[in-house]
Amino acid sequence: MKILFFRHGLTAGNLEKRYIGRTDEPLCAEGMAQLKTMKLPQCETVVCSPMKRCIQTAEILFPNRKYIIENELRECDFGDFEGKNYIELSNDTYYQKWIDSGGSLPFPNGEAPLGFRRRCAEAFEDTIKNCADSASIAFVVHGGTIMSILEKFAVPHGDYFDFQCENGHGYLCDWDGNTLIITEKI
């Protein structure tokens, strides 16, 4: 099975380097313009996070196509960091502890990173089982979602942060039923 993981287009929060997780922010004009220039392989099935930025991205990239909404593929809840950028958080002692931990501490009043990663990996597995008859699936999701899935399933194995990708980019993979073999970075 061919799998395309595609990170949603730019939002205003992305341009300002803000932690945007549970905030249902739309694409900005620059993000929409960038996506309209993209040429991606067409996929039989399109799966989206429920967030507006992902749905808008899917509508631009795969027009007139139905898509499946998978709630568990939404971005991480950044808790007290939500909507803020590193400059605004620079004097926050917990933020510094979180940075020093390599991002392993839970977000205050938000989601624990390991729980988030597990949620995304399980949602991917469930979606693959439910779409087993598809020859190709496009996942239009978030950067953290992609990183979580590839950390668990990609060969060769990499750490979570090894799979970062910019907005409006992603990975094309082959799925053999157990592992994701990255064939192209888009």
PDB file of C-alpha atoms in Angstrom:
ATOM      1  CA  MET A   1       0.000   0.000   0.000  1.00  0.00           C
ATOM      2  CA  LYS A   2       1.231   3.502  -0.833  1.00  0.00           C
ATOM      3  CA  ILE A   3       0.916   5.994   2.019  1.00  0.00           C
ATOM      4  CA  LEU A   4       1.265   9.760   1.707  1.00  0.00           C
ATOM      5  CA  PHE A   5       1.709  11.727   4.924  1.00  0.00           C
ATOM      6  CA  PHE A   6       1.164  15.416   4.285  1.00  0.00           C
ATOM      7  CA  ARG A   7       1.417  18.213   6.844  1.00  0.00           C
ATOM      8  CA  HIS A   8      -1.282  20.858   6.512  1.00  0.00           C
ATOM      9  CA  GLY A   9      -0.498  24.205   4.927  1.00  0.00           C
ATOM     10  CA  LEU A  10       0.663  27.298   6.777  1.00  0.00           C
ATOM     11  CA  THR A  11      -1.497  29.091   9.321  1.00  0.00           C
ATOM     12  CA  ALA A  12      -0.975  32.500  10.922  1.00  0.00           C
ATOM     13  CA  GLY A  13       0.185  30.721  14.086  1.00  0.00           C
ATOM     14  CA  ASN A  14       2.755  28.712  12.115  1.00  0.00           C
ATOM     15  CA  LEU A  15       4.156  31.907  10.602  1.00  0.00           C
ATOM     16  CA  GLU A  16       4.542  33.326  14.125  1.00  0.00           C
ATOM     17  CA  LYS A  17       6.149  30.057  15.395  1.00  0.00           C
ATOM     18  CA  ARG A  18       3.325  29.491  17.895  1.00  0.00           C
ATOM     19  CA  TYR A  19       2.341  26.213  19.522  1.00  0.00           C
ATOM     20  CA  ILE A  20      -0.912  25.505  17.700  1.00  0.00           C
ATOM     21  CA  GLY A  21      -2.465  22.228  18.751  1.00  0.00           C
ATOM     22  CA  ARG A  22      -6.077  22.288  19.885  1.00  0.00           C
ATOM     23  CA  THR A  23      -6.686  25.745  18.394  1.00  0.00           C
ATOM     24  CA  ASP A  24      -8.818  25.206  15.300  1.00  0.00           C
ATOM     25  CA  GLU A  25      -6.965  27.708  13.179  1.00  0.00           C
ATOM     26  CA  PRO A  26      -7.608  28.015   9.409  1.00  0.00           C
ATOM     27  CA  LEU A  27      -4.973  28.240   6.715  1.00  0.00           C
ATOM     28  CA  CYS A  28      -3.604  31.701   5.982  1.00  0.00           C
ATOM     29  CA  ALA A  29      -3.523  33.183   2.460  1.00  0.00           C
ATOM     30  CA  GLU A  30       0.160  32.257   2.048  1.00  0.00           C
ATOM     31  CA  GLY A  31      -0.585  28.657   3.053  1.00  0.00           C
ATOM     32  CA  MET A  32      -3.449  28.360   0.562  1.00  0.00           C
ATOM     33  CA  ALA A  33      -1.324  29.839  -2.241  1.00  0.00           C
ATOM     34  CA  GLN A  34       1.539  27.407  -1.539  1.00  0.00           C
ATOM     35  CA  LEU A  35      -0.786  24.390  -1.598  1.00  0.00           C
ATOM     36  CA  LYS A  36      -2.291  25.404  -4.946  1.00  0.00           C
ATOM     37  CA  THR A  37       1.144  24.951  -6.555  1.00  0.00           C
ATOM     38  CA  MET A  38       1.610  21.400  -5.221  1.00  0.00           C
ATOM     39  CA  LYS A  39       1.502  18.352  -7.482  1.00  0.00           C
ATOM     40  CA  LEU A  40       0.965  15.228  -5.398  1.00  0.00           C
ATOM     41  CA  PRO A  41       0.200  11.657  -6.329  1.00  0.00           C
ATOM     42  CA  GLN A  42      -3.518  11.029  -6.254  1.00  0.00           C
ATOM     43  CA  CYS A  43      -4.617   8.613  -3.572  1.00  0.00           C
ATOM     44  CA  GLU A  44      -7.594   6.322  -3.477  1.00  0.00           C
ATOM     45  CA  THR A  45      -8.484   7.255   0.119  1.00  0.00           C
ATOM     46  CA  VAL A  46      -7.978  10.584   1.899  1.00  0.00           C
ATOM     47  CA  VAL A  47      -7.878  10.692   5.706  1.00  0.00           C
ATOM     48  CA  CYS A  48      -7.816  13.966   7.665  1.00  0.00           C
ATOM     49  CA  SER A  49      -7.400  15.248  11.147  1.00  0.00           C
ATOM     50  CA  PRO A  50     -10.633  16.978  12.228  1.00  0.00           C
ATOM     51  CA  MET A  51      -8.880  20.353  12.440  1.00  0.00           C
ATOM     52  CA  LYS A  52      -9.919  23.072   9.980  1.00  0.00           C
ATOM     53  CA  ARG A  53      -6.355  23.528   8.675  1.00  0.00           C
ATOM     54  CA  CYS A  54      -6.169  19.873   7.643  1.00  0.00           C
ATOM     55  CA  ILE A  55      -9.617  19.786   6.067  1.00  0.00           C
ATOM     56  CA  GLN A  56      -8.852  22.947   4.071  1.00  0.00           C
ATOM     57  CA  THR A  57      -5.547  21.420   2.940  1.00  0.00           C
ATOM     58  CA  ALA A  58      -7.303  18.240   1.791  1.00  0.00           C
ATOM     59  CA  GLU A  59      -9.929  20.257  -0.076  1.00  0.00           C
ATOM     60  CA  ILE A  60      -7.205  22.129  -1.992  1.00  0.00           C
ATOM     61  CA  LEU A  61      -5.012  19.087  -2.722  1.00  0.00           C
ATOM     62  CA  PHE A  62      -7.768  16.571  -3.403  1.00  0.00           C
ATOM     63  CA  PRO A  63     -10.698  18.636  -4.747  1.00  0.00           C
ATOM     64  CA  ASN A  64     -14.127  17.055  -5.099  1.00  0.00           C
ATOM     65  CA  ARG A  65     -13.014  14.054  -3.065  1.00  0.00           C
ATOM     66  CA  LYS A  66     -14.659  12.643   0.005  1.00  0.00           C
ATOM     67  CA  TYR A  67     -12.375  12.216   2.974  1.00  0.00           C
ATOM     68  CA  ILE A  68     -12.474  10.335   6.235  1.00  0.00           C
ATOM     69  CA  ILE A  69     -12.156  12.363   9.434  1.00  0.00           C
ATOM     70  CA  GLU A  70     -10.112  10.591  12.101  1.00  0.00           C
ATOM     71  CA  ASN A  71     -10.372  12.466  15.405  1.00  0.00           C
ATOM     72  CA  GLU A  72      -7.430  10.704  17.014  1.00  0.00           C
ATOM     73  CA  LEU A  73      -5.038  12.080  14.378  1.00  0.00           C
ATOM     74  CA  ARG A  74      -5.451  15.641  15.700  1.00  0.00           C
ATOM     75  CA  GLU A  75      -2.422  17.585  16.903  1.00  0.00           C
ATOM     76  CA  CYS A  76      -1.157  17.473  20.486  1.00  0.00           C
ATOM     77  CA  ASP A  77      -2.859  19.603  23.141  1.00  0.00           C
ATOM     78  CA  PHE A  78      -0.080  21.978  24.192  1.00  0.00           C
ATOM     79  CA  GLY A  79      -1.952  23.062  27.330  1.00  0.00           C
ATOM     80  CA  ASP A  80      -0.597  26.289  28.823  1.00  0.00           C
ATOM     81  CA  PHE A  81       1.831  26.665  25.891  1.00  0.00           C
ATOM     82  CA  GLU A  82      -1.037  26.756  23.382  1.00  0.00           C
ATOM     83  CA  GLY A  83      -1.042  29.856  21.196  1.00  0.00           C
ATOM     84  CA  LYS A  84       2.296  31.088  22.516  1.00  0.00           C
ATOM     85  CA  ASN A  85       5.708  31.135  20.893  1.00  0.00           C
ATOM     86  CA  TYR A  86       9.145  30.533  22.385  1.00  0.00           C
ATOM     87  CA  ILE A  87       9.722  34.268  22.937  1.00  0.00           C
ATOM     88  CA  GLU A  88       6.538  34.581  24.994  1.00  0.00           C
ATOM     89  CA  LEU A  89       7.502  31.456  26.946  1.00  0.00           C
ATOM     90  CA  SER A  90      11.176  32.369  27.458  1.00  0.00           C
ATOM     91  CA  ASN A  91      10.667  33.391  31.108  1.00  0.00           C
ATOM     92  CA  ASP A  92       8.408  30.453  31.961  1.00  0.00           C
ATOM     93  CA  THR A  93      10.329  28.079  34.266  1.00  0.00           C
ATOM     94  CA  TYR A  94       8.223  25.055  33.304  1.00  0.00           C
ATOM     95  CA  TYR A  95       8.827  25.773  29.628  1.00  0.00           C
ATOM     96  CA  GLN A  96      12.584  25.732  30.285  1.00  0.00           C
ATOM     97  CA  LYS A  97      12.220  22.421  32.145  1.00  0.00           C
ATOM     98  CA  TRP A  98      10.236  21.057  29.217  1.00  0.00           C
ATOM     99  CA  ILE A  99      12.956  22.176  26.752  1.00  0.00           C
ATOM    100  CA  ASP A 100      15.684  20.698  28.992  1.00  0.00           C
ATOM    101  CA  SER A 101      13.783  17.386  29.073  1.00  0.00           C
ATOM    102  CA  GLY A 102      13.994  17.132  25.281  1.00  0.00           C
ATOM    103  CA  GLY A 103      10.235  17.580  25.104  1.00  0.00           C
ATOM    104  CA  SER A 104       9.455  14.532  27.222  1.00  0.00           C
ATOM    105  CA  LEU A 105       7.614  16.268  30.095  1.00  0.00           C
ATOM    106  CA  PRO A 106       3.834  16.620  29.818  1.00  0.00           C
ATOM    107  CA  PHE A 107       2.493  19.983  28.718  1.00  0.00           C
ATOM    108  CA  PRO A 108       1.055  21.782  31.754  1.00  0.00           C
ATOM    109  CA  ASN A 109      -2.742  21.374  31.576  1.00  0.00           C
ATOM    110  CA  GLY A 110      -2.233  19.612  28.241  1.00  0.00           C
ATOM    111  CA  GLU A 111      -1.291  16.267  26.804  1.00  0.00           C
ATOM    112  CA  ALA A 112       1.668  14.080  27.723  1.00  0.00           C
ATOM    113  CA  PRO A 113       3.972  13.623  24.691  1.00  0.00           C
ATOM    114  CA  LEU A 114       4.120   9.822  25.051  1.00  0.00           C
ATOM    115  CA  GLY A 115       0.330   9.619  25.258  1.00  0.00           C
ATOM    116  CA  PHE A 116       0.040  11.795  22.154  1.00  0.00           C
ATOM    117  CA  ARG A 117       2.480   9.614  20.217  1.00  0.00           C
ATOM    118  CA  ARG A 118       0.678   6.432  21.264  1.00  0.00           C
ATOM    119  CA  ARG A 119      -2.707   7.940  20.282  1.00  0.00           C
ATOM    120  CA  CYS A 120      -1.440   8.832  16.791  1.00  0.00           C
ATOM    121  CA  ALA A 121       0.205   5.449  16.193  1.00  0.00           C
ATOM    122  CA  GLU A 122      -2.929   3.583  17.294  1.00  0.00           C
ATOM    123  CA  ALA A 123      -5.148   5.789  15.112  1.00  0.00           C
ATOM    124  CA  PHE A 124      -2.880   5.068  12.136  1.00  0.00           C
ATOM    125  CA  GLU A 125      -3.123   1.307  12.750  1.00  0.00           C
ATOM    126  CA  ASP A 126      -6.913   1.473  13.109  1.00  0.00           C
ATOM    127  CA  THR A 127      -7.247   3.561   9.949  1.00  0.00           C
ATOM    128  CA  ILE A 128      -5.054   1.179   7.943  1.00  0.00           C
ATOM    129  CA  LYS A 129      -7.190  -1.779   9.088  1.00  0.00           C
ATOM    130  CA  ASN A 130     -10.401   0.065   8.155  1.00  0.00           C
ATOM    131  CA  CYS A 131      -8.991   0.991   4.724  1.00  0.00           C
ATOM    132  CA  ALA A 132      -7.331  -2.346   3.953  1.00  0.00           C
ATOM    133  CA  ASP A 133      -8.932  -2.490   0.489  1.00  0.00           C
ATOM    134  CA  SER A 134      -7.297   0.798  -0.584  1.00  0.00           C
ATOM    135  CA  ALA A 135      -4.165   0.713  -2.709  1.00  0.00           C
ATOM    136  CA  SER A 136      -3.151   4.198  -1.555  1.00  0.00           C
ATOM    137  CA  ILE A 137      -4.032   6.491   1.340  1.00  0.00           C
ATOM    138  CA  ALA A 138      -3.238  10.170   1.881  1.00  0.00           C
ATOM    139  CA  PHE A 139      -3.085  11.282   5.509  1.00  0.00           C
ATOM    140  CA  VAL A 140      -3.539  15.067   5.734  1.00  0.00           C
ATOM    141  CA  VAL A 141      -2.491  15.724   9.298  1.00  0.00           C
ATOM    142  CA  HIS A 142      -0.086  17.619  11.582  1.00  0.00           C
ATOM    143  CA  GLY A 143       3.668  17.612  11.911  1.00  0.00           C
ATOM    144  CA  GLY A 144       3.557  15.964  15.324  1.00  0.00           C
ATOM    145  CA  THR A 145       1.154  13.315  14.048  1.00  0.00           C
ATOM    146  CA  ILE A 146       3.484  12.422  11.181  1.00  0.00           C
ATOM    147  CA  MET A 147       6.496  12.346  13.505  1.00  0.00           C
ATOM    148  CA  SER A 148       4.653  10.044  15.926  1.00  0.00           C
ATOM    149  CA  ILE A 149       3.645   7.549  13.250  1.00  0.00           C
ATOM    150  CA  LEU A 150       7.031   7.464  11.529  1.00  0.00           C
ATOM    151  CA  GLU A 151       8.885   7.142  14.840  1.00  0.00           C
ATOM    152  CA  LYS A 152       6.930   3.960  15.539  1.00  0.00           C
ATOM    153  CA  PHE A 153       6.747   2.398  12.067  1.00  0.00           C
ATOM    154  CA  ALA A 154       9.472   3.803   9.776  1.00  0.00           C
ATOM    155  CA  VAL A 155      12.462   1.751   8.670  1.00  0.00           C
ATOM    156  CA  PRO A 156      15.224   2.599   9.197  1.00  0.00           C
ATOM    157  CA  HIS A 157      14.142   3.596  12.668  1.00  0.00           C
ATOM    158  CA  GLY A 158      14.528   7.204  13.734  1.00  0.00           C
ATOM    159  CA  ASP A 159      13.664   9.299  16.740  1.00  0.00           C
ATOM    160  CA  TYR A 160      10.557  11.486  16.851  1.00  0.00           C
ATOM    161  CA  PHE A 161      12.378  14.690  15.913  1.00  0.00           C
ATOM    162  CA  ASP A 162      14.156  12.995  12.974  1.00  0.00           C
ATOM    163  CA  PHE A 163      10.872  13.112  11.036  1.00  0.00           C
ATOM    164  CA  GLN A 164      10.111  16.827  11.197  1.00  0.00           C
ATOM    165  CA  CYS A 165       8.704  18.364   8.040  1.00  0.00           C
ATOM    166  CA  GLU A 166       7.645  21.860   7.096  1.00  0.00           C
ATOM    167  CA  ASN A 167       4.063  22.916   6.506  1.00  0.00           C
ATOM    168  CA  GLY A 168       2.895  21.851   3.073  1.00  0.00           C
ATOM    169  CA  HIS A 169       5.361  18.955   2.890  1.00  0.00           C
ATOM    170  CA  GLY A 170       5.507  15.324   3.920  1.00  0.00           C
ATOM    171  CA  TYR A 171       6.586  11.798   3.100  1.00  0.00           C
ATOM    172  CA  LEU A 172       5.629   9.188   0.546  1.00  0.00           C
ATOM    173  CA  CYS A 173       5.947   5.665   1.955  1.00  0.00           C
ATOM    174  CA  ASP A 174       5.318   2.031   1.172  1.00  0.00           C
ATOM    175  CA  TRP A 175       3.429   0.100   3.857  1.00  0.00           C
ATOM    176  CA  ASP A 176       4.138  -3.623   3.987  1.00  0.00           C
ATOM    177  CA  GLY A 177       1.706  -4.369   6.796  1.00  0.00           C
ATOM    178  CA  ASN A 178       4.240  -3.786   9.568  1.00  0.00           C
ATOM    179  CA  THR A 179       6.628  -1.036   8.521  1.00  0.00           C
ATOM    180  CA  LEU A 180       6.687   2.196   6.564  1.00  0.00           C
ATOM    181  CA  ILE A 181       9.505   2.448   4.048  1.00  0.00           C
ATOM    182  CA  ILE A 182      10.044   6.117   3.172  1.00  0.00           C
ATOM    183  CA  THR A 183      10.452   6.381  -0.598  1.00  0.00           C
ATOM    184  CA  GLU A 184      10.377  10.157  -0.983  1.00  0.00           C
ATOM    185  CA  LYS A 185      10.372  13.311   1.093  1.00  0.00           C
ATOM    186  CA  ILE A 186       7.941  15.784  -0.447  1.00  0.00           C
TER     187      ILE A 186
END
